[in-house]
mmCIF file of C-alpha atoms and ligand atoms in Angstrom:
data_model
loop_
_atom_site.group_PDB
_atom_site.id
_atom_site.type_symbol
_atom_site.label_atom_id
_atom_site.label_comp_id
_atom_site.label_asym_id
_atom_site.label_seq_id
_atom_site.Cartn_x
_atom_site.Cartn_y
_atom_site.Cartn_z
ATOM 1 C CA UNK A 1 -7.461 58.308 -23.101
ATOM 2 C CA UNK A 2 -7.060 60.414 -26.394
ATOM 3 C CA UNK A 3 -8.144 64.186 -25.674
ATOM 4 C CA UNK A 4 -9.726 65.367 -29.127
ATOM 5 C CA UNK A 5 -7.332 66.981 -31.721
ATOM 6 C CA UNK A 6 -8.552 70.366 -31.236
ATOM 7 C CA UNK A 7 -9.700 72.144 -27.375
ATOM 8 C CA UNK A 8 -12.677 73.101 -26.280
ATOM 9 C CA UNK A 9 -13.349 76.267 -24.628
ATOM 10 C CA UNK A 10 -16.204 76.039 -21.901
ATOM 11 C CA UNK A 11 -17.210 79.717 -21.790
ATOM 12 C CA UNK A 12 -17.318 80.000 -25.464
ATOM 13 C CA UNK A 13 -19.858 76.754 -25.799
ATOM 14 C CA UNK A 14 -21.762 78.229 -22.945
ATOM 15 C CA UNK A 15 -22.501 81.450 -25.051
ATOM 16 C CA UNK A 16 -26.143 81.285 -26.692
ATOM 17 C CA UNK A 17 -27.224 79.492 -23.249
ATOM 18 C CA UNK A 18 -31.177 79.448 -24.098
ATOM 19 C CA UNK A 19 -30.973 77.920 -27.773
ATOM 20 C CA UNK A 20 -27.978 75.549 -26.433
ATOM 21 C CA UNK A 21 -29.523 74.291 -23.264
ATOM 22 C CA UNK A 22 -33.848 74.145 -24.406
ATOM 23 C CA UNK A 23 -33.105 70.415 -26.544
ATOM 24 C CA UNK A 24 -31.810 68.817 -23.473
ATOM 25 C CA UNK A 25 -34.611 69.505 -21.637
ATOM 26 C CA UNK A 26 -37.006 68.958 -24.799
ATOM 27 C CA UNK A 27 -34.990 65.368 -24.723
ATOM 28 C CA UNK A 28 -34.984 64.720 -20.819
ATOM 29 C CA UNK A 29 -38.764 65.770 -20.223
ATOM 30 C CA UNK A 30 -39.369 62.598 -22.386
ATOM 31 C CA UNK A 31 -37.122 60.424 -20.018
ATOM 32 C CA UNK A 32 -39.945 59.247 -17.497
ATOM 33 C CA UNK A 33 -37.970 57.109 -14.876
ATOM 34 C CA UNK A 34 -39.331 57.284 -11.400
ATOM 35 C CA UNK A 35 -36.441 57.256 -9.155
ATOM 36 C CA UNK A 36 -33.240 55.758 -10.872
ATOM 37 C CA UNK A 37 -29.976 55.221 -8.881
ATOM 38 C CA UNK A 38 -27.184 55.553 -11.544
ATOM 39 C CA UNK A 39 -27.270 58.037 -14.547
ATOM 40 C CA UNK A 40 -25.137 59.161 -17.113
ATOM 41 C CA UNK A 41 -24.663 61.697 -19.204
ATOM 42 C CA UNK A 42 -22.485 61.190 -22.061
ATOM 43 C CA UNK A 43 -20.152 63.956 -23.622
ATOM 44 C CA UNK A 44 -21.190 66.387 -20.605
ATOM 45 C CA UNK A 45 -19.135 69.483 -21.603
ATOM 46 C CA UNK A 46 -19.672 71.837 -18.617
ATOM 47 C CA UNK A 47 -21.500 70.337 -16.465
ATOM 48 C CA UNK A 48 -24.237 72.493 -16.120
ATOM 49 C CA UNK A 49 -27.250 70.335 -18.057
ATOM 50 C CA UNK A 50 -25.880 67.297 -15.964
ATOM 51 C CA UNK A 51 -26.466 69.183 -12.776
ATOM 52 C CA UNK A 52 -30.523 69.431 -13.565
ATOM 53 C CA UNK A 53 -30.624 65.786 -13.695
ATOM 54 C CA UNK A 54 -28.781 65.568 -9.906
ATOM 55 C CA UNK A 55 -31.616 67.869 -9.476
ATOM 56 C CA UNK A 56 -34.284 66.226 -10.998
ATOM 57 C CA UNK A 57 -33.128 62.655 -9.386
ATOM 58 C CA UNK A 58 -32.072 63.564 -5.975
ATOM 59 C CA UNK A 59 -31.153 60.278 -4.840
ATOM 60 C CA UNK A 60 -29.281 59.304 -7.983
ATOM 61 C CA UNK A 61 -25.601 58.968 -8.651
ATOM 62 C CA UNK A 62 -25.202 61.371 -11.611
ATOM 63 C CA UNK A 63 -22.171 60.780 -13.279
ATOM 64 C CA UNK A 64 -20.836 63.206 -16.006
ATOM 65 C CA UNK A 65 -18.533 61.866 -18.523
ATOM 66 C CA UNK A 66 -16.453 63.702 -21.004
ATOM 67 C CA UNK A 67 -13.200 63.579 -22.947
ATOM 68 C CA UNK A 68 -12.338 67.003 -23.122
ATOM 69 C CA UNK A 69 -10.150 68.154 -19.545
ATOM 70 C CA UNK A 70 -11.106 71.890 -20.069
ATOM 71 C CA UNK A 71 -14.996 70.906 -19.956
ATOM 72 C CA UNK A 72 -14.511 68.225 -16.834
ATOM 73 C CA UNK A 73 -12.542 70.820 -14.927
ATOM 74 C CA UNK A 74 -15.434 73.203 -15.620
ATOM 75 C CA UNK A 75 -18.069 70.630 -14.934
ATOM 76 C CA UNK A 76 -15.996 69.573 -11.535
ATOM 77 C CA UNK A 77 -17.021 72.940 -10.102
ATOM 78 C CA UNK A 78 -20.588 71.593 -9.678
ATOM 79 C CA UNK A 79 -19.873 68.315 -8.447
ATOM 80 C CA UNK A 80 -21.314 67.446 -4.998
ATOM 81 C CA UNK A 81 -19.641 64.273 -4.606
ATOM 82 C CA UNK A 82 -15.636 63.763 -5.033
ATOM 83 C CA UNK A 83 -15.010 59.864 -5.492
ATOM 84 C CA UNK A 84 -16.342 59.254 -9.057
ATOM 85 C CA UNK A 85 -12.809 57.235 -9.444
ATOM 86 C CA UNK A 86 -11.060 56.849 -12.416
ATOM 87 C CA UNK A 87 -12.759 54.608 -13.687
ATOM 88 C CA UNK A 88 -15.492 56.083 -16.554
ATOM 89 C CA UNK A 89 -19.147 55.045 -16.323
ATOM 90 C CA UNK A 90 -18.493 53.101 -13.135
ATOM 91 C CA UNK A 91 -21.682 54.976 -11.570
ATOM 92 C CA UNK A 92 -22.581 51.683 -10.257
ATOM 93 C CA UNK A 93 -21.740 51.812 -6.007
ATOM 94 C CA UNK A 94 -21.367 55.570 -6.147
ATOM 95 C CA UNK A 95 -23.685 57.351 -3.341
ATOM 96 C CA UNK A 96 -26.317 59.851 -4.678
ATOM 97 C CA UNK A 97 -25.038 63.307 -5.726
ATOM 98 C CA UNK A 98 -23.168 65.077 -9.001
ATOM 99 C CA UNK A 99 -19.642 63.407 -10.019
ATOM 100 C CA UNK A 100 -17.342 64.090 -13.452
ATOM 101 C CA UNK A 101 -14.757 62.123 -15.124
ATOM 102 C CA UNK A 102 -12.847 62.652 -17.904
ATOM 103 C CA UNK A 103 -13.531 59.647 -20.413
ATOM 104 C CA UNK A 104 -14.218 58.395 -23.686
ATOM 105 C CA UNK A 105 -17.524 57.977 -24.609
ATOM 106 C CA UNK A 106 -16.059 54.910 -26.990
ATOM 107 C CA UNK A 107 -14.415 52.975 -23.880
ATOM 108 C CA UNK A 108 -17.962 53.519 -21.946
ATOM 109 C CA UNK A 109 -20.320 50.343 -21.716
ATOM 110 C CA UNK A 110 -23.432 50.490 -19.476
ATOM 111 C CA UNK A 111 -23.962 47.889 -16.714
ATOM 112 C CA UNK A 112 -27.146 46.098 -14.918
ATOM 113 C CA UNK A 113 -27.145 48.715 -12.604
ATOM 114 C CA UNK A 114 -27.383 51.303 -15.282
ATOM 115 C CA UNK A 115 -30.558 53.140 -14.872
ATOM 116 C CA UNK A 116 -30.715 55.934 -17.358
ATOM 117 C CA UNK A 117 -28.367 56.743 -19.810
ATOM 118 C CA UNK A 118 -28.417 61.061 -21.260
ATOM 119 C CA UNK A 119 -25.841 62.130 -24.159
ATOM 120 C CA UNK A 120 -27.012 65.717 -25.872
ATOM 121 C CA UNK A 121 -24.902 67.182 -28.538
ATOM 122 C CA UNK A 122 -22.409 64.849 -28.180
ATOM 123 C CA UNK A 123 -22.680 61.780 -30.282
ATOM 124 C CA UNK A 124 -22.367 63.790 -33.610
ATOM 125 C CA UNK A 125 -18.265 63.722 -32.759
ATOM 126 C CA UNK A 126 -18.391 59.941 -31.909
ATOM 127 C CA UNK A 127 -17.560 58.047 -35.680
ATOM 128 C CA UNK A 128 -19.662 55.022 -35.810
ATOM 129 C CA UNK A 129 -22.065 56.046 -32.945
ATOM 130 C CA UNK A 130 -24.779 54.352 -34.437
ATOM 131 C CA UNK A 131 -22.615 51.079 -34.007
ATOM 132 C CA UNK A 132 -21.606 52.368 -30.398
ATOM 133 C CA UNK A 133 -25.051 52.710 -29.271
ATOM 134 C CA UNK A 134 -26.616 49.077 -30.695
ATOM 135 C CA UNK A 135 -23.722 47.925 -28.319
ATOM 136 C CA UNK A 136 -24.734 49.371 -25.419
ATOM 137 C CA UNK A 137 -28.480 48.278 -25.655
ATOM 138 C CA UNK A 138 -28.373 44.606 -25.078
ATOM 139 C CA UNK A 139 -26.811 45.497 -21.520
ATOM 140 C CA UNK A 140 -29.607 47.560 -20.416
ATOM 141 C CA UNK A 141 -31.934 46.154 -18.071
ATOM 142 C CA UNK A 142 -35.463 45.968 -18.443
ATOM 143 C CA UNK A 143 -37.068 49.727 -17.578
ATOM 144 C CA UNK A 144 -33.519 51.162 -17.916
ATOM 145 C CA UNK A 145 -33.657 54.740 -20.486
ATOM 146 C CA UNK A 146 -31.870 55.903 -23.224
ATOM 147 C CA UNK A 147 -31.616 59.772 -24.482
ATOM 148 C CA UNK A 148 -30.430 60.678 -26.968
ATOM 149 C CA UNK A 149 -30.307 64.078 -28.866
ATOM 150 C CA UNK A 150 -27.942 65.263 -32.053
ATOM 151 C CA UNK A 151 -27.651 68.271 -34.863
ATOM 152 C CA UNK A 152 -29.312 67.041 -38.203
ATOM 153 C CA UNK A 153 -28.037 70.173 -39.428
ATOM 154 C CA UNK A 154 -25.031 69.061 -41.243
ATOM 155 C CA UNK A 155 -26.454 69.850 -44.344
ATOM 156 C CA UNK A 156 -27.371 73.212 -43.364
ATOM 157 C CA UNK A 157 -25.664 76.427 -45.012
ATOM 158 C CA UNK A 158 -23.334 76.780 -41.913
ATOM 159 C CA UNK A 159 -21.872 73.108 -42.500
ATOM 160 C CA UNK A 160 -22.181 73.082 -46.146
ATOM 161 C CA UNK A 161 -20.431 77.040 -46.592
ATOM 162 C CA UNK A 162 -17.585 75.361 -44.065
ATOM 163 C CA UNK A 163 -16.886 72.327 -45.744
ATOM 164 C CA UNK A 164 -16.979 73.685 -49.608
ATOM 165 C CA UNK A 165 -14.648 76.795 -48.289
ATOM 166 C CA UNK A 166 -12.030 74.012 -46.555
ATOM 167 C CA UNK A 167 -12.190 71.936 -49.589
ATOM 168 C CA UNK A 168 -11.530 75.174 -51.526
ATOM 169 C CA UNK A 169 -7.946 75.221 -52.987
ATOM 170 C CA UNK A 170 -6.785 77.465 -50.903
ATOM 171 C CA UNK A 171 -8.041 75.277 -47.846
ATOM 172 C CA UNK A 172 -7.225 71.932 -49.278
ATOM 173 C CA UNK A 173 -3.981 71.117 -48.548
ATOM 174 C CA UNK A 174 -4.240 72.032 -44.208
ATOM 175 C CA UNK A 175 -7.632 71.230 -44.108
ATOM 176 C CA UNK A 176 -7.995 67.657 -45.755
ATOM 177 C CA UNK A 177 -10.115 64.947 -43.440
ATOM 178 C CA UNK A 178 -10.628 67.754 -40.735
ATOM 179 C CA UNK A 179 -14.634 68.083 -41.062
ATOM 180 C CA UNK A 180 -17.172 65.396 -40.516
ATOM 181 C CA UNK A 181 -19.377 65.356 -43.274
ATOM 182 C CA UNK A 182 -23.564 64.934 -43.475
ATOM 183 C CA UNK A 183 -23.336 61.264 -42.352
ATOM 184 C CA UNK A 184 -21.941 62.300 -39.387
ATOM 185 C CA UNK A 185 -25.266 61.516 -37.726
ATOM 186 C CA UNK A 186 -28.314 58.673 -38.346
ATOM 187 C CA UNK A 187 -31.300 59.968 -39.619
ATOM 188 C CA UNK A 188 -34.672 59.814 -37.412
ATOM 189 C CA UNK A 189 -35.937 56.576 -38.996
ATOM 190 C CA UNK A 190 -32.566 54.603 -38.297
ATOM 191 C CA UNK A 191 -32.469 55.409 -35.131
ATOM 192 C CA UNK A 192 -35.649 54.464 -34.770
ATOM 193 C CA UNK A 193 -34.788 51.199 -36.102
ATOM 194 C CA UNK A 194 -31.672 51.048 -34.619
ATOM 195 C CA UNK A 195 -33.787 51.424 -30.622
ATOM 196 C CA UNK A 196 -36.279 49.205 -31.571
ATOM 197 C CA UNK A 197 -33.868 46.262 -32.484
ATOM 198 C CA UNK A 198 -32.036 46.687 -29.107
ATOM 199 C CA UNK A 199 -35.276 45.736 -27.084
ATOM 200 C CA UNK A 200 -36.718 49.321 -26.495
ATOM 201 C CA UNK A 201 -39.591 51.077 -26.968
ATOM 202 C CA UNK A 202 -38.920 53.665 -29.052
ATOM 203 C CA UNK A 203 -39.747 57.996 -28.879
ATOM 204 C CA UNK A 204 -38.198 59.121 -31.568
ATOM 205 C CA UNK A 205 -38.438 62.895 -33.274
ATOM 206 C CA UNK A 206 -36.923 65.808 -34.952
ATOM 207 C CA UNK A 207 -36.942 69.403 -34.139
ATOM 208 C CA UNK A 208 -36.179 72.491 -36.408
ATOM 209 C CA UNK A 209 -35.868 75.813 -34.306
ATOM 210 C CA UNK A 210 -36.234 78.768 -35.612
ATOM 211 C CA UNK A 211 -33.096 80.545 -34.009
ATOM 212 C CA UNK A 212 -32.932 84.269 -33.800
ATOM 213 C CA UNK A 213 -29.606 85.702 -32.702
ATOM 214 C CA UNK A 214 -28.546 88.781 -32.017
ATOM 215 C CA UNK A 215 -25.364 90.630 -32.356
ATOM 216 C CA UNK A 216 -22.510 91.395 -35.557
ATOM 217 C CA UNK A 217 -22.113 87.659 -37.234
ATOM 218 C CA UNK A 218 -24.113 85.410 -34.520
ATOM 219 C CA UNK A 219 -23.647 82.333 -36.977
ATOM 220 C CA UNK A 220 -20.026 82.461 -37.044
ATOM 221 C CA UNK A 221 -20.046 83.200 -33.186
ATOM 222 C CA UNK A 222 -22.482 80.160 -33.081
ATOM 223 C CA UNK A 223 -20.175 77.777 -34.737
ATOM 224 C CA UNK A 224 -16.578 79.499 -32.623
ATOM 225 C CA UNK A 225 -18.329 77.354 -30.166
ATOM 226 C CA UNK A 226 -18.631 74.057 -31.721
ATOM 227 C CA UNK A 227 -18.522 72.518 -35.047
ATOM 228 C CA UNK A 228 -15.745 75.524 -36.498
ATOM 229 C CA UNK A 229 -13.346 74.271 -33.682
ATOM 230 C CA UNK A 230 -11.361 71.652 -35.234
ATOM 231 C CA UNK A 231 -10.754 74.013 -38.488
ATOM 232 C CA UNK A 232 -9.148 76.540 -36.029
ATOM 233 C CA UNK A 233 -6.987 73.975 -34.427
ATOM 234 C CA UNK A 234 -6.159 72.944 -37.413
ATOM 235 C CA UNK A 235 -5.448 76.605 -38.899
ATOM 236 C CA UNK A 236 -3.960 77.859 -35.713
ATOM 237 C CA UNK A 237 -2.674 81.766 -37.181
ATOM 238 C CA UNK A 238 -3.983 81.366 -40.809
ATOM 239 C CA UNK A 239 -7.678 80.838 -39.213
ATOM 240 C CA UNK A 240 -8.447 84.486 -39.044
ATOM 241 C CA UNK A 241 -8.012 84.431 -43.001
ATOM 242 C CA UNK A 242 -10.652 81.494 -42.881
ATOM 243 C CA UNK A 243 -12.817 83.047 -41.048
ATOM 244 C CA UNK A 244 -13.178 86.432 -43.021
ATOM 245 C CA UNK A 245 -13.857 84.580 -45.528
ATOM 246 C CA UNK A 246 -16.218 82.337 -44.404
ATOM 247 C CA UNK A 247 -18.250 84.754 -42.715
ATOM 248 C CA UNK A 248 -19.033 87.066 -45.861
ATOM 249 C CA UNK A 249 -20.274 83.330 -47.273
ATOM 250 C CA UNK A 250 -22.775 83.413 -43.313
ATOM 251 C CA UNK A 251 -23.536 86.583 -44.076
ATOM 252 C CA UNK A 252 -25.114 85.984 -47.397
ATOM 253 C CA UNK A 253 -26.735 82.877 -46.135
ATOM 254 C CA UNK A 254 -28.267 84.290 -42.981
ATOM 255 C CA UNK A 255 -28.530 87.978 -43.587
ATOM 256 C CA UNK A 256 -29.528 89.943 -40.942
ATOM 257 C CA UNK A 257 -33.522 90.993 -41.069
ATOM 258 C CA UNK A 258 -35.142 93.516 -39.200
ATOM 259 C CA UNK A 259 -35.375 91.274 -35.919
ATOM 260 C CA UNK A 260 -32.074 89.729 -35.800
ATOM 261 C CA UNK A 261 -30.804 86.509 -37.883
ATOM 262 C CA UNK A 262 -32.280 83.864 -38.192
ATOM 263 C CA UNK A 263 -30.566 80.783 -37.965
ATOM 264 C CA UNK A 264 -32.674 77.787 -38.323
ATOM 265 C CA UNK A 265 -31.413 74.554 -36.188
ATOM 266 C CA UNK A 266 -32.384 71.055 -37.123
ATOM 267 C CA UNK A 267 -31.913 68.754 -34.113
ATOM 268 C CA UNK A 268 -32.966 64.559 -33.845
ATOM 269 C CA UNK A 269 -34.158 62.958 -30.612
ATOM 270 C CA UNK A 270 -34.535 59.474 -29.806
ATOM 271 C CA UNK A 271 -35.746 58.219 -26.201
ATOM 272 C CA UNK A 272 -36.464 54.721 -24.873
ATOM 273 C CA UNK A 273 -37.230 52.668 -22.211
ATOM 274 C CA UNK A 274 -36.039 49.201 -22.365
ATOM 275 C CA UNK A 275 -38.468 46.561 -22.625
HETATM 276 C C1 SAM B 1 -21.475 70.218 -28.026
HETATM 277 S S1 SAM B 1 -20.792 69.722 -26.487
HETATM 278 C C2 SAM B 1 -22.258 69.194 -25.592
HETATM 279 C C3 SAM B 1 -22.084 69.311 -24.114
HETATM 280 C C4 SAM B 1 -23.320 68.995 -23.265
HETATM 281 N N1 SAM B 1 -23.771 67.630 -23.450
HETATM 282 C C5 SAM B 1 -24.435 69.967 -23.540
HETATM 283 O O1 SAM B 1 -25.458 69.565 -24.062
HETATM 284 O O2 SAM B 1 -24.277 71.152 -23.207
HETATM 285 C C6 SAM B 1 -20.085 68.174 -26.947
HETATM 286 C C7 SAM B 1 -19.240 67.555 -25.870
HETATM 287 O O3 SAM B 1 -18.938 66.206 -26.245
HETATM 288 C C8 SAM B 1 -17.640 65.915 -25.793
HETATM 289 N N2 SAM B 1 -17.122 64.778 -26.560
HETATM 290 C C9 SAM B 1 -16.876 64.703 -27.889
HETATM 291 N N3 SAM B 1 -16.416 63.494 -28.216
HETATM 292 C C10 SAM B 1 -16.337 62.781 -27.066
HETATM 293 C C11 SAM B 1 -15.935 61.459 -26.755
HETATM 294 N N4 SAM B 1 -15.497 60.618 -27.697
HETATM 295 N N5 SAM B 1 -15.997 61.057 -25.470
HETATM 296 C C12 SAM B 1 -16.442 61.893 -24.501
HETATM 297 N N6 SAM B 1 -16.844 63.157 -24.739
HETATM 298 C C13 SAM B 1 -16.800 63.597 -26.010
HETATM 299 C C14 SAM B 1 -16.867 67.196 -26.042
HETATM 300 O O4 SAM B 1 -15.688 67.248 -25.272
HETATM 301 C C15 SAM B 1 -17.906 68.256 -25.636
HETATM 302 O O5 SAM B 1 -17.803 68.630 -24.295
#
């Protein structure tokens, strides 16, 4: 299994906790099973989301899946049960409690016994997830759940600023083909389209918050966490320069006010149940 190009850091992500964690649970509070055996949650990162749903479903097999080894050694901290195996998504057979494996969310397939399947933030780094996630749907049983939440902010000013300063000539040359664009995700009514086709009924909505951070250049601490990682990989030394420069672009774009900065977030949820 192919770790991503550039590394994660679990206590950096974990920064901005509150604006980070409140879509999963806008996303799971719309996941109604009863009392499902075997869930997954795709692209887990640390572990600490996936450990509300061992919560929520006590007498579930909660299996966390991700590809990065930092987040799954992170996430491993919470697990409650040691024997996920090797093998990713095989949730199936497992006895109720909190389990992580590192995996590939492309090399994942649900089974029969798959009861609800969870991936937050996760899919937008998955090319061709749309085509990923028609796949799985035929193989989900009747009354088995889907969740799904990504940005739909990658035509924001954070994204935008990012990709027009990497694509600047300055950037070009170490930064070609390192930043998803805005098709990186669907857009509500595909997805919509896309769960109704597979057989479920389909929940599906978008979500702009209104952000406030705090603190000297909270976008650019923001986006340290997540979508600025693979241009700092890729930079390694020179991404200090990048970032100076990048930031007086944030700070134009988001300028501080008299409350903090506000940094709006556009996020897109779909939810199903399978007919
Ligand atoms: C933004 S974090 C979201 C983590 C968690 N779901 C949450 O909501 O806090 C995205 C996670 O997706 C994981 N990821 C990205 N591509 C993946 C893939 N192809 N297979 C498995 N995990 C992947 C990353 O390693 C990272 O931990």
């Amino acid at each position: 299994m192919e770790e991503q190009a550039f590394l994660w850091e679990p206590a950096k992500y974990v920064e901005f906790g509150d604006f980070r964690n409140r879509p999963f649970f806008d996303l799971t509070s719309r996941i109604t099973a009863a009392s499902p055996r075997s869930v997954v949650d795709l692209g887990c990162g640390p572990g600490n989301l996936t450990a509300t749903l061992s919560e929520r479903w006590p007498g579930a097999s909660v299996l966390g899946i991700d590809s990065s080894a930092a987040m799954v050694a992170e996430a491993d901290r919470l697990s409650t049960t040691r024997d996920a195996g090797p093998a990713a998504g095989a949730a199936a057979n497992q006895p109720p409690g909190l389990a992580f494996v590192q995996g590939d969310i492309t090399s994942w397939a649900p089974d029969e016994a798959t009861d609800v399947v969870v991936s937050n933030a996760a899919l937008q780094w998955v090319p061709g997830h749309l085509d990923i996630m028609a796949a799985w749907l035929p193989a989900l049983r009747p009354g088995a759940w889907l969740g799904v939440q990504v940005p739909g902010n990658f035509g924001a000013p954070s994204h935008v600023l990012m990709r027009e300063l990497a694509a600047s000539a300055r950037w070009r040359k170490q930064l070609d083909g390192v930043l998803r664009h805005d098709d990186a995700v669907g857009e509500p009514a595909e997805y919509h389209e896309l769960l109704m086709r597979g057989g479920l009924r389909a929940d599906v909505w978008e979500t702009t918050y209104n952000q406030l951070l705090q603190g000297e250049n909270p976008v650019l601490e923001w986006v340290r966490g997540t979508g600025l990682r693979p241009v700092l990989a890729a930079l390694g030394t020179d991404s200090a320069e990048f970032e100076r420069e990048y930031s007086a672009l944030l700070a134009e774009a988001y300028p501080r006010g008299g409350f903090g900065t506000l940094f709006p977030f556009r996020r897109i949820f779909m939810v199903g149940e399978k007919q």
